[in-house]
mmCIF file of C-alpha atoms and ligand atoms in Angstrom:
data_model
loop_
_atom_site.group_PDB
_atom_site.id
_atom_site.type_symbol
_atom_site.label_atom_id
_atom_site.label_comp_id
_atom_site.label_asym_id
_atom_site.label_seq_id
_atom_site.Cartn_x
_atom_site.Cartn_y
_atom_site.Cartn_z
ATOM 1 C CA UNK A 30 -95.872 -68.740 -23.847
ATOM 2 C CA UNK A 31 -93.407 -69.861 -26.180
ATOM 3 C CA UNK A 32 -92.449 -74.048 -26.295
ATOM 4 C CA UNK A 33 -94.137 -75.030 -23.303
ATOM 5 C CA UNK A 34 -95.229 -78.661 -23.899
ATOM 6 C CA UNK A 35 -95.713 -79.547 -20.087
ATOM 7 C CA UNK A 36 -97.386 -78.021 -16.725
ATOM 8 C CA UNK A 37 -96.641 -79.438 -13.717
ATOM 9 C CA UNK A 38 -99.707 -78.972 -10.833
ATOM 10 C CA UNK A 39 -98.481 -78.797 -6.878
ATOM 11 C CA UNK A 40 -101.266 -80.404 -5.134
ATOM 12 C CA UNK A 41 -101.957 -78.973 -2.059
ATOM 13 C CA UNK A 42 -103.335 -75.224 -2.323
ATOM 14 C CA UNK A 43 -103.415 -75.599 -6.055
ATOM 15 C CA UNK A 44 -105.691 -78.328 -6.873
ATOM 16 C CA UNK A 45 -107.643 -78.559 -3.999
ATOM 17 C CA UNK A 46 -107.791 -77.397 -0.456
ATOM 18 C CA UNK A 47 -106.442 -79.325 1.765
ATOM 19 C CA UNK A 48 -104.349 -76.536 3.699
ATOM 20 C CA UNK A 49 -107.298 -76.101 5.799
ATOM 21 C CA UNK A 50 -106.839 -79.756 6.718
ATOM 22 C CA UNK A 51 -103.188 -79.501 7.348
ATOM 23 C CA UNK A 52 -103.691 -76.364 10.088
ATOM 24 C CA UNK A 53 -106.808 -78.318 11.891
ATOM 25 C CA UNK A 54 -104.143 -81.744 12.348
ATOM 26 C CA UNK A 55 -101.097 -79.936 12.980
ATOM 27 C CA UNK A 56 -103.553 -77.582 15.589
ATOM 28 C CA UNK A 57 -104.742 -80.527 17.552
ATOM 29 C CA UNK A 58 -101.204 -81.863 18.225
ATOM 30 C CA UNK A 59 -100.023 -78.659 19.005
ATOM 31 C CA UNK A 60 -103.165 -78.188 21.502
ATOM 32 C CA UNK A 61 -102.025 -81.502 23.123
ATOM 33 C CA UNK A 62 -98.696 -80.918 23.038
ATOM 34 C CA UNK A 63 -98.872 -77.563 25.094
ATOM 35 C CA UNK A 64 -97.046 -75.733 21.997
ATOM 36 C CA UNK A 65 -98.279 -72.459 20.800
ATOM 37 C CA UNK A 66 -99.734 -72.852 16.757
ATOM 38 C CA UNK A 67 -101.904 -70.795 14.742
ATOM 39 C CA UNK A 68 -102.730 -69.888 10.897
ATOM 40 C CA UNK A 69 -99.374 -67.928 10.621
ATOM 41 C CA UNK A 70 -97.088 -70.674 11.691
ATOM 42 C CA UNK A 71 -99.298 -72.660 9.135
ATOM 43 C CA UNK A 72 -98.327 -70.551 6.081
ATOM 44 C CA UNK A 73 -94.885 -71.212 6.514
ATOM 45 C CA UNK A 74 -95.810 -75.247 6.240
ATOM 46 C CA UNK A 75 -96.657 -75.070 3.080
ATOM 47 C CA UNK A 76 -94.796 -76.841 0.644
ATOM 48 C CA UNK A 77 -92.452 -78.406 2.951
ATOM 49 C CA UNK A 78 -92.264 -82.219 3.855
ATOM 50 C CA UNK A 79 -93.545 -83.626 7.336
ATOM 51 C CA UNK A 80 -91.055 -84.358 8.986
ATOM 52 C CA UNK A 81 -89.995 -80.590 8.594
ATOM 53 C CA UNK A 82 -93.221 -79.463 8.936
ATOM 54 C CA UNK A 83 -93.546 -80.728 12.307
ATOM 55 C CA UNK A 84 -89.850 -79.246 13.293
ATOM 56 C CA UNK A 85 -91.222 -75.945 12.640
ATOM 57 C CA UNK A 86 -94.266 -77.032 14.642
ATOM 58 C CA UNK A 87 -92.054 -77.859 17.783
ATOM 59 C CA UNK A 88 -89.590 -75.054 17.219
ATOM 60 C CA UNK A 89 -87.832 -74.622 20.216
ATOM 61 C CA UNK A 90 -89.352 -77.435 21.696
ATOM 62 C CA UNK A 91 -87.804 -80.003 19.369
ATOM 63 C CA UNK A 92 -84.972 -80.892 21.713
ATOM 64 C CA UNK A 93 -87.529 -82.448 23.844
ATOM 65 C CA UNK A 94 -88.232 -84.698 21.440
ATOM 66 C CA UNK A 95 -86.410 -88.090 19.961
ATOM 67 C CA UNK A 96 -86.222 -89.378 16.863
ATOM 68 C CA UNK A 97 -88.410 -91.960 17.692
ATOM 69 C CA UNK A 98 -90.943 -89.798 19.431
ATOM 70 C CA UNK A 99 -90.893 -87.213 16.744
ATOM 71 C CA UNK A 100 -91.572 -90.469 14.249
ATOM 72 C CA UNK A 101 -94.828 -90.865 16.744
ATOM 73 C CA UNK A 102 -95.963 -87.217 16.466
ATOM 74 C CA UNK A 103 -95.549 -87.319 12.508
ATOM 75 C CA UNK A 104 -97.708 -90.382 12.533
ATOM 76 C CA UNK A 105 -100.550 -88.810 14.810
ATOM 77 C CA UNK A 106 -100.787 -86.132 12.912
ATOM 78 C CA UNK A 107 -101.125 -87.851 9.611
ATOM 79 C CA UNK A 108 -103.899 -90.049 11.317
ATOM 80 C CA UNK A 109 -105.701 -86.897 12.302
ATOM 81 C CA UNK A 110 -105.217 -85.761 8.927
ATOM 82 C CA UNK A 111 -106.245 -88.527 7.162
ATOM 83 C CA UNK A 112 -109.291 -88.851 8.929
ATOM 84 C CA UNK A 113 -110.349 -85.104 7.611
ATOM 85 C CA UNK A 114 -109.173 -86.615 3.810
ATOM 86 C CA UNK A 115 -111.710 -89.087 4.126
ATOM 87 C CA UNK A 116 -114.765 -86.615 4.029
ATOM 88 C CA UNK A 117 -113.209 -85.559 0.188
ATOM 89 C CA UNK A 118 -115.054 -86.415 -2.653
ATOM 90 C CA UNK A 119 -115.648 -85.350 -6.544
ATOM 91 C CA UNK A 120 -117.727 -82.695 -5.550
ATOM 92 C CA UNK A 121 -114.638 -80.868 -3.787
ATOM 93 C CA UNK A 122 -112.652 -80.507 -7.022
ATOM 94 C CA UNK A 123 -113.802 -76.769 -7.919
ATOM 95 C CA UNK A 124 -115.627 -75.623 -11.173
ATOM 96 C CA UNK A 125 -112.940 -73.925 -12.083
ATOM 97 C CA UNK A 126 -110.156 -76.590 -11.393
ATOM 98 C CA UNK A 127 -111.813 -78.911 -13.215
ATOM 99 C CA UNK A 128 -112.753 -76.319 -16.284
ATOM 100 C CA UNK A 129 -108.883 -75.673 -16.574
ATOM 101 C CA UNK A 130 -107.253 -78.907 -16.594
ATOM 102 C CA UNK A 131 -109.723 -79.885 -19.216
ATOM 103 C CA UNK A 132 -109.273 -77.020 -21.340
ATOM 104 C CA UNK A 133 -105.044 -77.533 -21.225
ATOM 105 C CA UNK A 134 -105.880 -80.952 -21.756
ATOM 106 C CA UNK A 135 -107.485 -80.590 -24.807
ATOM 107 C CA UNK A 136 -104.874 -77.702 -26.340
ATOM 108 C CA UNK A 137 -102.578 -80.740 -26.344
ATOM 109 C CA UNK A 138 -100.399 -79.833 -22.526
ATOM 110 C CA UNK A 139 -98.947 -82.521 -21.099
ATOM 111 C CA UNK A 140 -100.429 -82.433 -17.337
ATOM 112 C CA UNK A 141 -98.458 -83.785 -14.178
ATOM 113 C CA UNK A 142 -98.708 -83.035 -10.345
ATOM 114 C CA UNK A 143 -95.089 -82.211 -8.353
ATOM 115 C CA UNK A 144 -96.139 -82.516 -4.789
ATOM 116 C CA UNK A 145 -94.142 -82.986 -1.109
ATOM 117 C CA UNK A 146 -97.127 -85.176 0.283
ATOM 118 C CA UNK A 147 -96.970 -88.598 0.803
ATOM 119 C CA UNK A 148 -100.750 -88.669 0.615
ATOM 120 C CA UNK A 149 -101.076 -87.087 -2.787
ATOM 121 C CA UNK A 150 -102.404 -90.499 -4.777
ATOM 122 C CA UNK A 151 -105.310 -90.845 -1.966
ATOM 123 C CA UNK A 152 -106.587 -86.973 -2.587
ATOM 124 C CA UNK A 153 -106.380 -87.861 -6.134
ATOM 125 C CA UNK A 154 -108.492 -90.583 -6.389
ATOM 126 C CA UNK A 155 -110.843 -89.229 -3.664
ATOM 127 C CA UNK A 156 -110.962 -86.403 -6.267
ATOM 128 C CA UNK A 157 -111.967 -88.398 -9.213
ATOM 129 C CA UNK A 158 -108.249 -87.408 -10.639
ATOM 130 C CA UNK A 159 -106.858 -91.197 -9.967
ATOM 131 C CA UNK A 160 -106.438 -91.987 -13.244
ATOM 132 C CA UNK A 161 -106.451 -88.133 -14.974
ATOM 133 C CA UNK A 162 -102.644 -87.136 -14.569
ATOM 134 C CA UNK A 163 -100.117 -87.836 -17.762
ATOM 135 C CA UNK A 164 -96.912 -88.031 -14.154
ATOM 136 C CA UNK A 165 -97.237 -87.519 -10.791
ATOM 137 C CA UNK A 166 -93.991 -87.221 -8.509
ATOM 138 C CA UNK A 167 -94.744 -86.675 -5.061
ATOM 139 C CA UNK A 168 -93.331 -86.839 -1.703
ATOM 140 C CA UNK A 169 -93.115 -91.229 -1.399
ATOM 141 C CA UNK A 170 -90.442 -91.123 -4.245
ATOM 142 C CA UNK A 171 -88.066 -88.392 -3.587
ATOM 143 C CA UNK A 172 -85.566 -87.124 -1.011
ATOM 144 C CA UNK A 173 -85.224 -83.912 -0.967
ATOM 145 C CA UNK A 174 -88.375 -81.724 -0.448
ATOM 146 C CA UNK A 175 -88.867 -78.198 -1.677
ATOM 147 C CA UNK A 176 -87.370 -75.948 -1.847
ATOM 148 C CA UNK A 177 -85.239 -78.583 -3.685
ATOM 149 C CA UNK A 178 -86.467 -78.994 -7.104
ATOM 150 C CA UNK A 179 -86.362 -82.978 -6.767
ATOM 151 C CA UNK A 180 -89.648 -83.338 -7.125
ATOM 152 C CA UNK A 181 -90.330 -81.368 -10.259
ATOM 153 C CA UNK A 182 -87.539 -82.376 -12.213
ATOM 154 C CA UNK A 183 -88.709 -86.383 -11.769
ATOM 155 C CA UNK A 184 -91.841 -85.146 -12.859
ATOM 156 C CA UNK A 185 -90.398 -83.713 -16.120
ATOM 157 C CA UNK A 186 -88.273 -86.496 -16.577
ATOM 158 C CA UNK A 187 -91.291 -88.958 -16.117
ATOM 159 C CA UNK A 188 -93.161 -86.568 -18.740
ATOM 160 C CA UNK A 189 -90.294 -86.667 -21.162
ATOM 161 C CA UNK A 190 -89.467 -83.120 -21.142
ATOM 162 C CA UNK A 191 -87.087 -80.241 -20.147
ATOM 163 C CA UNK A 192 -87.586 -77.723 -17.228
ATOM 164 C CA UNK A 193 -87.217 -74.993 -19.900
ATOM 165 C CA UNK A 194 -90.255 -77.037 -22.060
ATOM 166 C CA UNK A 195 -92.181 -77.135 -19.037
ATOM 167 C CA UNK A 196 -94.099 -74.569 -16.587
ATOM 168 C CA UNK A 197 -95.165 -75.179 -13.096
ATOM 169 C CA UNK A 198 -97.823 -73.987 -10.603
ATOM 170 C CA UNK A 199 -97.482 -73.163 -6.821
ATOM 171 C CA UNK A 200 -99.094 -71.456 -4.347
ATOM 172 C CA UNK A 201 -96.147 -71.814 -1.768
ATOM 173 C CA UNK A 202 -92.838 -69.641 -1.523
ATOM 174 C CA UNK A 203 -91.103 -73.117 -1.046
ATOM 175 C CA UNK A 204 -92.551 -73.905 -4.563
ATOM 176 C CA UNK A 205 -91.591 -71.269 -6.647
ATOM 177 C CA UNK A 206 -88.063 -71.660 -5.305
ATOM 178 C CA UNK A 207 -87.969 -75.454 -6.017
ATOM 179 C CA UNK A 208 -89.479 -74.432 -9.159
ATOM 180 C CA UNK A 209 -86.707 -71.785 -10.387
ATOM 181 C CA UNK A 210 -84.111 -73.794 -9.059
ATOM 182 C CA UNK A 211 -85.029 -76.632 -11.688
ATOM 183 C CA UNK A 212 -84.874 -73.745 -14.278
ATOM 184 C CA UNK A 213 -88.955 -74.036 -14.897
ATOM 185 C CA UNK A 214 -90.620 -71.405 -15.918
ATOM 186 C CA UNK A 215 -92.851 -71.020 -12.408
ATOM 187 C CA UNK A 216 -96.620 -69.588 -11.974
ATOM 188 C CA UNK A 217 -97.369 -68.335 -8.362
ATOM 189 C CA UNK A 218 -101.205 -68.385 -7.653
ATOM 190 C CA UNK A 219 -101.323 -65.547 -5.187
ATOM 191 C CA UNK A 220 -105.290 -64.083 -4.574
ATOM 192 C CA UNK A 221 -103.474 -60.783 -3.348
ATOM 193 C CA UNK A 222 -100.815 -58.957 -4.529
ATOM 194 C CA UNK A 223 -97.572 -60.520 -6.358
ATOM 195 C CA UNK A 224 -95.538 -62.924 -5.450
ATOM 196 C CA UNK A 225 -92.063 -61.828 -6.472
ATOM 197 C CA UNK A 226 -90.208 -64.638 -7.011
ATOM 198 C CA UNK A 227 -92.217 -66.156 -9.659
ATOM 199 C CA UNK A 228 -91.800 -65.052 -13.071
ATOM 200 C CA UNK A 229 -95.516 -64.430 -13.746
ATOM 201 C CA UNK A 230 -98.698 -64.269 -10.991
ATOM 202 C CA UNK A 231 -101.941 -64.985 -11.514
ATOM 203 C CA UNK A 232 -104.873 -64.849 -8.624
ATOM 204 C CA UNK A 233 -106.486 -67.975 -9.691
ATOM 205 C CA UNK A 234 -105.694 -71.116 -11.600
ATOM 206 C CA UNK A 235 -108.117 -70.272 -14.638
ATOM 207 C CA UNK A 236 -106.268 -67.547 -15.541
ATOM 208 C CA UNK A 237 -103.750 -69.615 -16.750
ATOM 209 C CA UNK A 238 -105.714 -70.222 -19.799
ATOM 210 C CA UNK A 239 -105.421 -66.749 -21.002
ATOM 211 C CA UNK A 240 -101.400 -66.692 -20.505
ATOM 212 C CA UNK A 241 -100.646 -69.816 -22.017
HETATM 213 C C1 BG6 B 258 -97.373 -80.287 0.925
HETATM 214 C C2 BG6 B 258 -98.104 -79.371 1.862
HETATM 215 O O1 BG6 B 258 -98.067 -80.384 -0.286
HETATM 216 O O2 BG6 B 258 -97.248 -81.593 1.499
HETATM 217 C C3 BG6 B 258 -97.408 -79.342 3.196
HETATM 218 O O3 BG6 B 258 -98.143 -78.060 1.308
HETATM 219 C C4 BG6 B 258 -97.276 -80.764 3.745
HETATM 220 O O4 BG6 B 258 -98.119 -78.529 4.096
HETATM 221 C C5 BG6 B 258 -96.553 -81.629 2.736
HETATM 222 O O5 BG6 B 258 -96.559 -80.760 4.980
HETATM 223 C C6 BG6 B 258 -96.423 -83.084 3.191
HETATM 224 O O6 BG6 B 258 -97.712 -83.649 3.228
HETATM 225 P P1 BG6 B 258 -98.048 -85.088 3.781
HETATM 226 O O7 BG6 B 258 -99.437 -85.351 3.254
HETATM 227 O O8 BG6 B 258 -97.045 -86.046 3.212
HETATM 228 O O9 BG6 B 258 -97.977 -85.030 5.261
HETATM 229 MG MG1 MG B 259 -99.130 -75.946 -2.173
#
């Protein structure tokens, strides 16, 4: 790919995976909420913020809710998340995760994660990534979550680079959208099939050695 000085990592479903983790907090609240929830109602979490996250948790249920009291349910389920984060270590970053970002490190990329989670610099570290990232924007500095491309254009602009300089990887629909939107060049990482808003797919993140 022509000019491409910069890729920009989502976190969640592209790094590591911590979906799984997501479904099994967002289950357990549902469970003791009484509200129906299952992997389906997952998928359509990804990429989006919390606080929207859990309205599309409570669907029509949310008018039973506060403010205040959906503040509370936010907060339980990012306790019963965090308490699966915990368990993450080194050894969870994959072969192949770790094989890539050191190979685009050394061809000279500029490396950054654009992520909606507020508990992306925990996973990091817990990763052994703390210190391994040349940006990372994520969901404690901005205000708009994806599908708005917030996120990835601070993450440029902390890199020092143009959307059109820069690529970026997502596994979420949200994320290719915020993605275009910014005018990057986005990557879907889709196991099955294409994903057709992105401008190329690949079914895992090594394969983004070859394109690049
Ligand atoms: C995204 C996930 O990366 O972060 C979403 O794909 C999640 O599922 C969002 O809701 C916010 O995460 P957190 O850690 O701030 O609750
Ligand atoms: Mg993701």
């Amino acid at each position: 790919m022509n000019n491409i000085y910069a890729i920009i990592f989502d976190l969640d479903g592209v790094i590591c995976s911590t979906d799984q983790y997501h479904y099994l907090a967002w289950k357990a609240l549902a469970d003791r909420l009484g509200i129906y929830f299952d992997e389906e109602i997952n998928g359509q979490l990804r990429g989006v913020s919390r606080m929207e996250s859990l309205e599309i948790v409570l669907g029509k249920h949310s008018s039973d809710y506060s403010a205040e009291e959906k503040m509370a349910l936010a907060a339980e389920k990012n306790e019963i998340y965090k308490s699966y984060l915990a368990s993450i270590t080194p050894g969870d970053l994959s072969k192949e995760v770790r094989m890539t970002l050191h190979t685009l490190r050394q061809r000279g990329y500029l490396l950054a994660i654009g992520s909606s989670s507020k508990n992306t610099k925990q996973i990091l570290t817990q990763l052994g990534l703390g210190q391994f990232f040349d940006a990372i924007a994520d969901g404690t500095m901005i205000t708009k979550s994806k599908p708005d491309p917030e996120v990835f254009l601070l993450a440029a602009s902390m890199l020092g680079v143009s959307p059109e300089n820069a690529i970026v990887i997502e596994d979420a629909e949200s994320g290719i959208r915020a993605a275009k939107a910014g005018r990057f060049r986005a990557i879907g990482i889709k196991s099955d099939g294409n994903d057709p808003d992105s401008d190329i797919t690949i079914k895992s993140l090594k394969n983004l050695i070859d394109i690049l």
